[in-house]
C-alpha positions as CSV (number, residue, x, y, z in Angstrom):
1,X,121.8,-33.5,78.9
2,X,124.0,-30.4,77.4
3,X,126.2,-33.2,76.0
4,X,123.9,-34.9,74.5
5,X,122.5,-31.3,72.6
6,X,126.1,-30.8,71.6
7,X,126.3,-34.5,70.0
8,X,123.5,-34.0,68.5
9,X,124.0,-30.3,66.8
10,X,127.6,-31.5,66.0
11,X,126.2,-34.6,64.2
12,X,123.8,-32.2,62.2
13,X,126.2,-30.0,61.6
14,X,128.7,-32.2,60.2
15,X,125.7,-34.1,57.8
16,X,124.9,-30.3,56.8
17,X,128.6,-29.8,55.6
18,X,128.6,-33.7,54.1
19,X,125.7,-32.9,52.1
20,X,126.8,-29.6,50.7
21,X,130.7,-30.1,50.3
22,X,130.0,-31.8,47.1
23,X,126.6,-31.8,46.3
24,X,126.5,-35.7,45.0
25,X,123.9,-36.2,42.0
26,X,121.2,-37.7,45.1
27,X,121.8,-33.9,46.4
28,X,121.1,-32.1,42.8
29,X,118.1,-31.3,40.8
30,X,117.5,-32.7,37.8
31,X,116.2,-31.8,34.2
32,X,116.5,-34.5,31.2
33,X,118.6,-33.3,28.7
34,X,116.0,-34.1,25.8
35,X,113.7,-31.1,27.3
36,X,113.3,-28.2,25.2
37,X,112.9,-24.7,26.6
38,X,108.9,-24.6,26.5
39,X,108.3,-28.1,27.7
40,X,110.5,-27.2,30.9
41,X,109.2,-23.6,31.6
42,X,105.5,-25.5,31.2
43,X,106.5,-27.9,33.7
44,X,108.4,-25.6,36.2
45,X,104.8,-23.4,36.4
46,X,103.0,-26.1,37.0
47,X,105.4,-27.5,39.8
48,X,105.8,-23.8,41.1
49,X,102.0,-23.6,41.4
50,X,101.4,-26.6,43.0
51,X,104.5,-26.0,45.4
52,X,102.3,-22.8,46.5
53,X,99.2,-25.0,47.5
54,X,101.8,-26.3,50.3
55,X,104.1,-23.5,50.9
56,X,103.1,-19.9,51.0
57,X,105.1,-18.0,48.2
58,X,105.2,-14.4,50.1
59,X,106.3,-16.1,53.5
60,X,109.0,-18.7,52.2
61,X,112.3,-18.5,50.6
62,X,113.3,-21.8,49.1
63,X,116.7,-23.0,48.7
64,X,116.5,-25.1,45.4
65,X,119.4,-28.2,44.9
66,X,120.8,-26.8,41.5
67,X,121.2,-28.9,38.0
68,X,124.7,-30.0,37.2
69,X,126.4,-27.5,34.5
70,X,124.9,-29.2,31.6
71,X,121.3,-28.6,32.8
72,X,121.9,-25.2,34.0
73,X,119.9,-23.1,31.3
74,X,116.8,-25.4,32.1
75,X,118.0,-25.1,35.9
76,X,117.3,-21.4,35.3
77,X,114.1,-21.6,34.2
78,X,112.8,-23.8,36.8
79,X,114.0,-21.0,39.3
80,X,112.6,-18.5,37.1
81,X,109.6,-20.1,37.2
82,X,109.5,-20.3,41.3
83,X,110.7,-16.4,41.5
84,X,107.6,-15.4,39.0
85,X,105.2,-17.2,41.8
86,X,106.6,-15.2,44.1
87,X,109.0,-17.3,46.2
88,X,112.6,-15.6,47.1
89,X,114.9,-18.1,45.7
90,X,118.5,-19.1,46.8
91,X,120.2,-21.9,44.7
92,X,122.4,-24.3,46.9
93,X,126.0,-23.9,46.5
94,X,128.8,-25.6,47.7
95,X,131.2,-23.8,49.8
96,X,134.8,-22.5,48.5
97,X,137.6,-25.1,49.7
98,X,138.7,-24.9,52.8
99,X,135.4,-22.6,54.3
100,X,132.7,-24.5,56.1
101,X,129.3,-24.6,55.1
102,X,126.6,-22.5,56.9
103,X,123.1,-24.3,57.0
104,X,120.8,-22.6,54.3
105,X,118.0,-20.5,55.4
106,X,114.9,-21.3,53.8
107,X,113.0,-24.6,52.8
108,X,115.1,-27.0,50.8
109,X,113.9,-28.1,47.4
110,X,114.9,-30.6,45.1
111,X,113.1,-31.6,41.7
112,X,113.4,-33.8,38.9
113,X,112.2,-33.5,35.6
114,X,112.6,-36.9,33.8
115,X,111.4,-38.7,30.4
116,X,110.8,-42.0,29.0
117,X,109.4,-42.7,25.4
118,X,105.7,-42.3,26.6
119,X,105.4,-40.0,29.6
120,X,107.1,-37.1,31.5
121,X,107.7,-37.5,35.4
122,X,108.0,-34.3,37.9
123,X,108.7,-35.0,41.0
124,X,109.2,-32.1,43.6
125,X,110.6,-33.0,47.3
126,X,110.3,-30.7,49.8
127,X,110.8,-31.6,53.9
128,X,108.4,-34.4,55.0
129,X,106.5,-34.1,51.4
130,X,107.1,-35.5,48.0
131,X,104.9,-34.3,45.0
132,X,104.8,-36.3,41.5
133,X,102.8,-36.2,38.5
134,X,102.8,-37.8,35.1
135,X,102.6,-35.7,31.7
136,X,102.4,-36.6,28.1
137,X,102.2,-34.9,24.9
138,X,98.8,-34.4,23.6
139,X,100.3,-34.3,20.1
140,X,103.6,-33.4,18.9
141,X,103.6,-30.0,20.2
142,X,101.5,-29.6,23.5
143,X,102.0,-31.2,27.1
144,X,99.2,-32.1,29.3
145,X,99.2,-33.9,32.6
146,X,98.0,-37.2,32.8
147,X,96.5,-37.2,36.2
148,X,96.4,-35.3,39.5
149,X,99.6,-34.5,41.6
150,X,100.5,-37.2,44.0
151,X,101.5,-36.1,47.3
152,X,103.5,-38.4,49.9
153,X,104.1,-37.1,53.4
């Protein structure tokens, strides 16, 4: 029995190390480069509000998957929105070369803000839950949701 537990623990450690080592695109968060700061702030605030209905802010540390360097300013707006909502936030970072990665302590959160010609899609990934919501420009200046949040568990 101890051997099986050891194998499972080793496999989980290797999996965690592999996920953090290079942070492949599939494990990074994403903000469409076309988004402006006001649009990102609006979407991030709505994401933080919805996340708070699932995971209590005062009791939760979020480990947010970062965006790539080009999207870092918009990613910082998302992190700020979660902090403003009351979450302790840690950004997932790869370990220095040659050092083992420690599993993050907290609830892992990954997000995507994508757009096409007519709609914006927001997606939040939490353990065992994925939330999505569409948005559209009401006029040339303001965003609004196109419907309620979709929750897939």
